[in-house]
Structures are given as structure tokens and as C-alpha cells.
XYZ file of C-alpha atoms in Angstrom:
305
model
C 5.444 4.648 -38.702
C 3.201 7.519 -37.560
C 1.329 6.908 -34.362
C -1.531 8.213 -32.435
C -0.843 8.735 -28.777
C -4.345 8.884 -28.022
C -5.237 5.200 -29.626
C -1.967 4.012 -27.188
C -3.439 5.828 -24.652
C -6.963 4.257 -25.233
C -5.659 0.701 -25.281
C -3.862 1.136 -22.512
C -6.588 2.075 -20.518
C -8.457 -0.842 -22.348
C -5.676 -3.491 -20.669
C -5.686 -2.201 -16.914
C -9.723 -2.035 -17.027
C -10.181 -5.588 -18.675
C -13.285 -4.145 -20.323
C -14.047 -1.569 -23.129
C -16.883 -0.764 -21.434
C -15.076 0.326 -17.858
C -12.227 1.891 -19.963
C -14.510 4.205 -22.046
C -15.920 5.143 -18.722
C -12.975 5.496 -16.910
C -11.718 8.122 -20.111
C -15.152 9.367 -20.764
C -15.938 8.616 -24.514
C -18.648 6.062 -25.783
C -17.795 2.364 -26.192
C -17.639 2.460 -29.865
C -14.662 5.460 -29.844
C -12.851 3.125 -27.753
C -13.423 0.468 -29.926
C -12.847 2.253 -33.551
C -9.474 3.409 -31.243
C -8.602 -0.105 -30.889
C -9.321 -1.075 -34.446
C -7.295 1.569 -35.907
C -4.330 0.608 -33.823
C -4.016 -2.862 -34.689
C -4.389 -1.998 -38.328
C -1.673 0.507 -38.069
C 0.710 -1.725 -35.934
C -0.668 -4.609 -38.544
C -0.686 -6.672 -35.127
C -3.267 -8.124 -32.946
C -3.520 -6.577 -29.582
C -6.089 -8.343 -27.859
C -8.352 -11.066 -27.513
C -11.327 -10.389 -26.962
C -14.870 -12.374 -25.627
C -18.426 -11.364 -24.348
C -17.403 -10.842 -20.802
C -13.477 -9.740 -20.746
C -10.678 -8.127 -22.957
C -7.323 -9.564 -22.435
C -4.219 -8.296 -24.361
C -2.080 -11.236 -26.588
C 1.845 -11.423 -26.492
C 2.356 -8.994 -28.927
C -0.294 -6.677 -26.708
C 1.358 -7.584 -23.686
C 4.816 -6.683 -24.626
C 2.839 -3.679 -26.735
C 1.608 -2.866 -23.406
C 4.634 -2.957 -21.518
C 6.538 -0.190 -23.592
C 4.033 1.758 -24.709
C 2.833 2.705 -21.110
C 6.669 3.737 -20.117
C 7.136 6.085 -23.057
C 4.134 7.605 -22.467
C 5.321 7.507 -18.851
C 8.455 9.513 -19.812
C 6.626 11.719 -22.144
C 4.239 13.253 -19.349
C 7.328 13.559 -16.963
C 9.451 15.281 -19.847
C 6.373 17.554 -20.346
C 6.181 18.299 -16.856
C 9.784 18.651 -16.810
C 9.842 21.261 -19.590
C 6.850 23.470 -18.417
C 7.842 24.206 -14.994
C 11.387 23.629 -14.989
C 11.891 26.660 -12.968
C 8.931 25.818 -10.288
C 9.678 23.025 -8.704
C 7.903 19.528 -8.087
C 4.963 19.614 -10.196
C 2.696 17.166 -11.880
C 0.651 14.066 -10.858
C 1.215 11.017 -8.429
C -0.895 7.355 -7.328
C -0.699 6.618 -3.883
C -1.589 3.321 -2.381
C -1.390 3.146 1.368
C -2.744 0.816 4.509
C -5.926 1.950 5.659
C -5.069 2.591 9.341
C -1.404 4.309 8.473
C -3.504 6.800 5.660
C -6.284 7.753 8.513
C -3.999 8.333 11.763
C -0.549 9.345 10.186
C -0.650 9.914 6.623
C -3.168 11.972 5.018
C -1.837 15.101 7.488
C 1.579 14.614 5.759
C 0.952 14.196 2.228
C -1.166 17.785 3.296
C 1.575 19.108 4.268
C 3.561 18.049 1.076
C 1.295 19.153 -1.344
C 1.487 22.839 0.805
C 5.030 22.502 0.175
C 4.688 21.778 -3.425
C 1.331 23.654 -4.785
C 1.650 22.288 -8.177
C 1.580 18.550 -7.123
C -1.617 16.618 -7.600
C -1.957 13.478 -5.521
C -4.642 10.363 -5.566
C -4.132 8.531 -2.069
C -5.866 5.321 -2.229
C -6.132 3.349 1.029
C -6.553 -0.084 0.971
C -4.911 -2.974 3.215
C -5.020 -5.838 0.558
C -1.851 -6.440 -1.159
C -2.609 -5.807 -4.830
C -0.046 -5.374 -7.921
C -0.043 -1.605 -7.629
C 2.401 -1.137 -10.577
C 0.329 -2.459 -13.152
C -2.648 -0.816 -10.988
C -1.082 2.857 -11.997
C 0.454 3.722 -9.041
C 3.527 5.612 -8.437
C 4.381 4.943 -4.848
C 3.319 2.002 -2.306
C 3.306 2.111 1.170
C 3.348 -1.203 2.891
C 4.138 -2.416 6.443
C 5.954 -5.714 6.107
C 8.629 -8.051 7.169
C 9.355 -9.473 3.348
C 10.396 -6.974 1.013
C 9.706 -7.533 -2.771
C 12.732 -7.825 -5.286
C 10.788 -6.473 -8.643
C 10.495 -3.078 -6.707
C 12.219 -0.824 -4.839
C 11.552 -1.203 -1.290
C 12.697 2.220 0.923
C 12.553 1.342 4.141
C 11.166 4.769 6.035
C 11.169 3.645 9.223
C 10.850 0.806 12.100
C 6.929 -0.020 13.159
C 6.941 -1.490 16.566
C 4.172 -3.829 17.581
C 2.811 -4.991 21.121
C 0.689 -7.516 22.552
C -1.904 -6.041 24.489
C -5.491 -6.408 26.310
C -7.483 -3.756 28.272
C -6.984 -3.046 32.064
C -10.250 -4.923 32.640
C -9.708 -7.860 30.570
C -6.424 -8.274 32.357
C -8.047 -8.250 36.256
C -10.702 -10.258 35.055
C -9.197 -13.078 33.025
C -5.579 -12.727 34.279
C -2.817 -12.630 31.799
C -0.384 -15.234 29.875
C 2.788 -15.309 31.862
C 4.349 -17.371 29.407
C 4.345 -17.559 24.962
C 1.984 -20.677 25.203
C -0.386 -19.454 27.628
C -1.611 -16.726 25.124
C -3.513 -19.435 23.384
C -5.279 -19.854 26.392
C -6.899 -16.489 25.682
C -9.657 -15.313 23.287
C -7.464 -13.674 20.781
C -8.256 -10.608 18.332
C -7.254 -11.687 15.004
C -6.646 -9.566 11.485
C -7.546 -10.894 8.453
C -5.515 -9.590 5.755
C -2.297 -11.670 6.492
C -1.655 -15.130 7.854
C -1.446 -15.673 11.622
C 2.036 -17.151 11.543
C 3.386 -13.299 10.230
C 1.158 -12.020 12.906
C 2.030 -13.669 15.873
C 5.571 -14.248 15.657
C 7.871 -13.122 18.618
C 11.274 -12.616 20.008
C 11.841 -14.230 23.263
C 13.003 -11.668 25.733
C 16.246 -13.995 27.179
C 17.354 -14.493 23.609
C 16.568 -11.777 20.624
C 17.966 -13.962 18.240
C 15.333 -16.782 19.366
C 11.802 -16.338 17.317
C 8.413 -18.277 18.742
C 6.168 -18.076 16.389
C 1.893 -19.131 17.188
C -1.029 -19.847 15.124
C -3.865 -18.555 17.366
C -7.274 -18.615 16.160
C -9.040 -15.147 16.896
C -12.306 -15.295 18.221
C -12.923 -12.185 16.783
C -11.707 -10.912 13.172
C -11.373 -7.987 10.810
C -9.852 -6.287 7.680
C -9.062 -3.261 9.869
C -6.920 -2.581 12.834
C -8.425 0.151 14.249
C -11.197 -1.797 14.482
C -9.181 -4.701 16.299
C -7.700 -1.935 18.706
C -11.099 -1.106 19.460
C -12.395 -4.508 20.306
C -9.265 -4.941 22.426
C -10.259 -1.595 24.823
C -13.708 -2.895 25.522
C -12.289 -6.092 26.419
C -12.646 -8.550 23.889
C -9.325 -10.462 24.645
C -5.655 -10.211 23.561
C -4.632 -8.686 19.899
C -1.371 -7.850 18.490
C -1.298 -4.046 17.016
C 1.029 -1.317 15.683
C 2.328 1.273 18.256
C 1.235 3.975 15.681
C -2.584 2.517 15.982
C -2.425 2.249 19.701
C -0.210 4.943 21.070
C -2.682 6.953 22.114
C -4.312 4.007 24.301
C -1.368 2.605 25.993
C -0.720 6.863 26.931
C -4.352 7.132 28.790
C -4.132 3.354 29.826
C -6.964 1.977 28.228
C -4.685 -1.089 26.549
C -1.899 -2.410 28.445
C 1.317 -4.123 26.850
C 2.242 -7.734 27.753
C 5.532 -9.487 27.587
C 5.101 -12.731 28.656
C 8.348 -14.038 28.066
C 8.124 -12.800 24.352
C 7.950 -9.547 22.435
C 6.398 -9.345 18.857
C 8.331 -8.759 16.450
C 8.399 -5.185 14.859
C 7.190 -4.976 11.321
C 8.870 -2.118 9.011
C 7.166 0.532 6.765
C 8.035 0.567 2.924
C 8.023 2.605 0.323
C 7.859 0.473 -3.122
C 8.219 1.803 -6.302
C 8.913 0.797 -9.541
C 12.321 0.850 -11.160
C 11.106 2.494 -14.112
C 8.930 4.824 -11.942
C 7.662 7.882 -14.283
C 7.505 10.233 -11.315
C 10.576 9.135 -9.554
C 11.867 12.620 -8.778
C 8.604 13.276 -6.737
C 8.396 9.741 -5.268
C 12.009 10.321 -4.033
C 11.056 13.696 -2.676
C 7.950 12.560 -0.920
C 9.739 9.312 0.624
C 12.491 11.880 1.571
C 9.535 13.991 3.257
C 7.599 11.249 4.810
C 10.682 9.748 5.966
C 12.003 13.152 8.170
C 8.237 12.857 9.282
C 8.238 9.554 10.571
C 11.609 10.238 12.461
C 8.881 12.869 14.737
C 5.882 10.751 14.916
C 4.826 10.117 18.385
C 5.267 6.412 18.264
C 8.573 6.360 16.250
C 11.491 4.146 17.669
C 14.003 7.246 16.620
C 11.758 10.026 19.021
């Protein structure tokens, strides 16, 4: 059977966008190539792909499992190409990042900077985003996540340990006092994030047992999406919050937050790099892990400085 790579290519497109309309946007060809694309690729495969309705374009089994192996050959194909034409110049070729927000602004966009100097044929896409979406079928290469739960579908590098403090400002603490025990930090206005449940929050070691978690459900009188937002909100003295050392470093070194352990230490999330098993870039997500990894061993806030 003779096939046209750019039809596959089309309806691929066509799945991850949901919509012919988005997908002959996203490829930049009119609707009705994308659609003549589609038509000529179910008649060749004799199969139907998709179903489709006024307001969405979903693939069927067959255009699932279509999906599904037709993206990874074409995966292989583009790294095989890249392969082949600069075989003797290193790392070359394209790569998706997905990354928090906070850990792209204040660490990470200075080292993928550095990579790509290292590597001047790489191209790189660095999305930042704290919602957890399904990146893989998204298009990306590499995920970095900071987490307690790693996922078993992907491969989950962990780069590096990501402590995490409870802290106030100065002036919030001479004003309002501070919780000298784990209960008495409900008794204060707390600084909440939005993105993940309070219970993975606010979960603690006690400090006369390790092995001994506390875990609270505090509700934040103030909220966000963001945690540099949150560490702001927590200098000027909006209450208690619990943030990453690499957001607040530099405000616990010129004093304007101040870490509490009332009995109780948070515990210290870890940062991931996911990546699929079948990963069509794997020799520069390996290399890049590898790189960000040595990084984070230097990074001001790093457990292994």
C-alpha cells in the first residue's frame, strides 16, 4: 500500500487539534486541503478515521489505534532524518518543553540558553504552564514537574530534591505572633495555591519524628495559580504560605520572609523530568536532563550546594 506522509501528517494534526479548522491553521493550508487530505486517507486505508459533527472531530478505534502508530513512525522518521544529516554535528533537531511557570521564569529559561549555546543546531519550544495536562499526546518531548507522585506510563527522572518552607514576613510575625505548634497554623490567615489540593500542600514532617507526617487542610484567605505571586503576598504581609526554596531564596537571604518550624517541617517536593517511553527525541531529552541535572546540583537553593 502506497502512502502519503503528508495526509498522516494532516490527520494527525486533525486528532490533537479536535477541529479541521484549528488544524489547517495550526499547518497553514485552507480547511478544504485538510479535508480532501482526510478524505483521501480513509479511501486509501478503506477505513474510517474519524467521526465527525458540527462542533468537534474525534478519531474512531480504527483512528485511534491509526493515530497511535502513525505518529511514532513519523516520530522515528524525523529523528532518523536528523540522525542521518548531521551525524557528524552533534545534537541537532527539534524539542517540546512543558515546564512550571515559576521554575521556567527564575531557573530555567537561563539553562535551556545555555543548552541551546552548547548545541547550536537544537531548536526548542518551552511552554510554561502549572496545570497538569497530558503533555504526551499534547506533542511534547520532555515534562518538567515538581511532585511527590510520580506517574508509571512515563519516565519520571528525578533531577533533583525541591525543599519547601513555611514562612511569613518579619512584620506579619511581630504583629500577629507565630504558630508554635502544627495546629496553631490554622489559626493564621493562610496563602493558598490553587493548582493542587491543600492536603499535598500542607503536609509535614514532625521535627521529633521524620518518619511521622501531619498533614492540614487550611483554607487560604488568599489564592492563586502562581507562586511567585503567593511569595509576594507573603512579604507584604498577607499571612503564612508554604513555597519552594528556589521561589523564595532570595527573600529568606535579605530577610524579607522568615522560615517557621513549629514543631513541623513541610515536606520537600522533588523535580521530574517525564518523558515518554517511546520518546522520538530521546537522545536530546537524555542530554538535556543530563544538563539540567549538573545545573541543578549548583543552583543556589539546591540541597546538594
Amino acid at each position: 500500500m502506497k502512502l502519503d506522509l503528508q495526509e498522516i501528517e494532516t490527520f494527525i494534526q486533525v486528532v490533537e487539534h479536535g477541529s479541521v479548522s484549528l488544524a489547517a491553521e495550526h499547518i497553514n493550508v485552507s480547511k478544504s486541503v485538510v479535508s480532501k487530505r482526510l478524505s483521501d486517507l480513509e479511501k486509501r486505508l478503506n477505513a474510517n478515521l474519524l467521526y465527525r459533527s458540527t462542533r468537534k472531530v474525534t478519531p474512531t478505534e480504527n483512528g485511534r489505534q491509526f493515530y497511535k502508530q502513525s505518529k511514532a513512525a513519523i516520530a522515528d522518521l524525523s529523528e532518523a532524518a536528523e540522525s542521518a544529516a548531521f551525524a557528524d554535528s552533534g545534537l541537532c533537531g527539534s524539542m517540546r518543553i512543558l515546564a512550571p511557570m515559576s521554575l521556567g521564569t527564575l531557573w530555567l529559561a537561563p539553562r535551556v540558553a545555555e543548552f541551546m549555546q552548547l548545541h547550536p543546531r537544537i531548536q526548542i519550544n518551552l511552554q510554561l504552564d502549572d496545570r497538569l495536562t497530558d503533555f504526551e499526546r499534547e506533542g511534547y518531548d520532555l515534562c518538567l514537574r515538581i511532585s511527590r507522585i510520580r506517574d508509571s506510563a512515563l519516565i519520571a527522572r528525578e533531577l533533583s530534591n525541591s525543599p519547601r518552607h513555611l514562612c511569613c514576613s518579619p512584620a506579619y510575625a511581630e504583629q500577629h505572633g507565630v504558630p508554635l505548634n502544627a495546629a496553631e497554623i490554622l489559626d493564621h490567615p493562610i496563602i493558598g495555591y490553587s493548582n493542587v489540593s491543600a492536603s499535598q500542600v500542607w503536609a509535614f514532617h514532625s521535627l521529633d519524628n521524620p518518619n511521622e507526617l501531619v498533614s492540614l487542610s487550611p483554607q487560604g484567605r488568599f489564592t492563586t495559580n502562581n507562586g511567585e505571586v503567593m511569595r509576594d503576598m507573603a512579604v507584604q504581609g498577607l499571612g503564612l504560605s508554604v513555597l519552594p526554596e528556589f521561589i523564595i531564596h532570595q527573600q529568606l537571604a535579605n530577610g524579607s520572609l522568615i522560615t517557621l518550624e513549629p514543631g513541623v517541617r513541610p515536606v520537600d517536593d522533588k523535580i521530574y523530568a517525564l518523558y515518554p517511553r517511546s520518546s522520538r527525541s530521546l537522545r536530546k531529552v537524555l542530554a538535556l536532563c543530563d544538563f539540567l541535572q549538573q545545573s541543578l546540583m549548583s543552583a543556589p537553593w539546591s540541597p546538594s550546594r
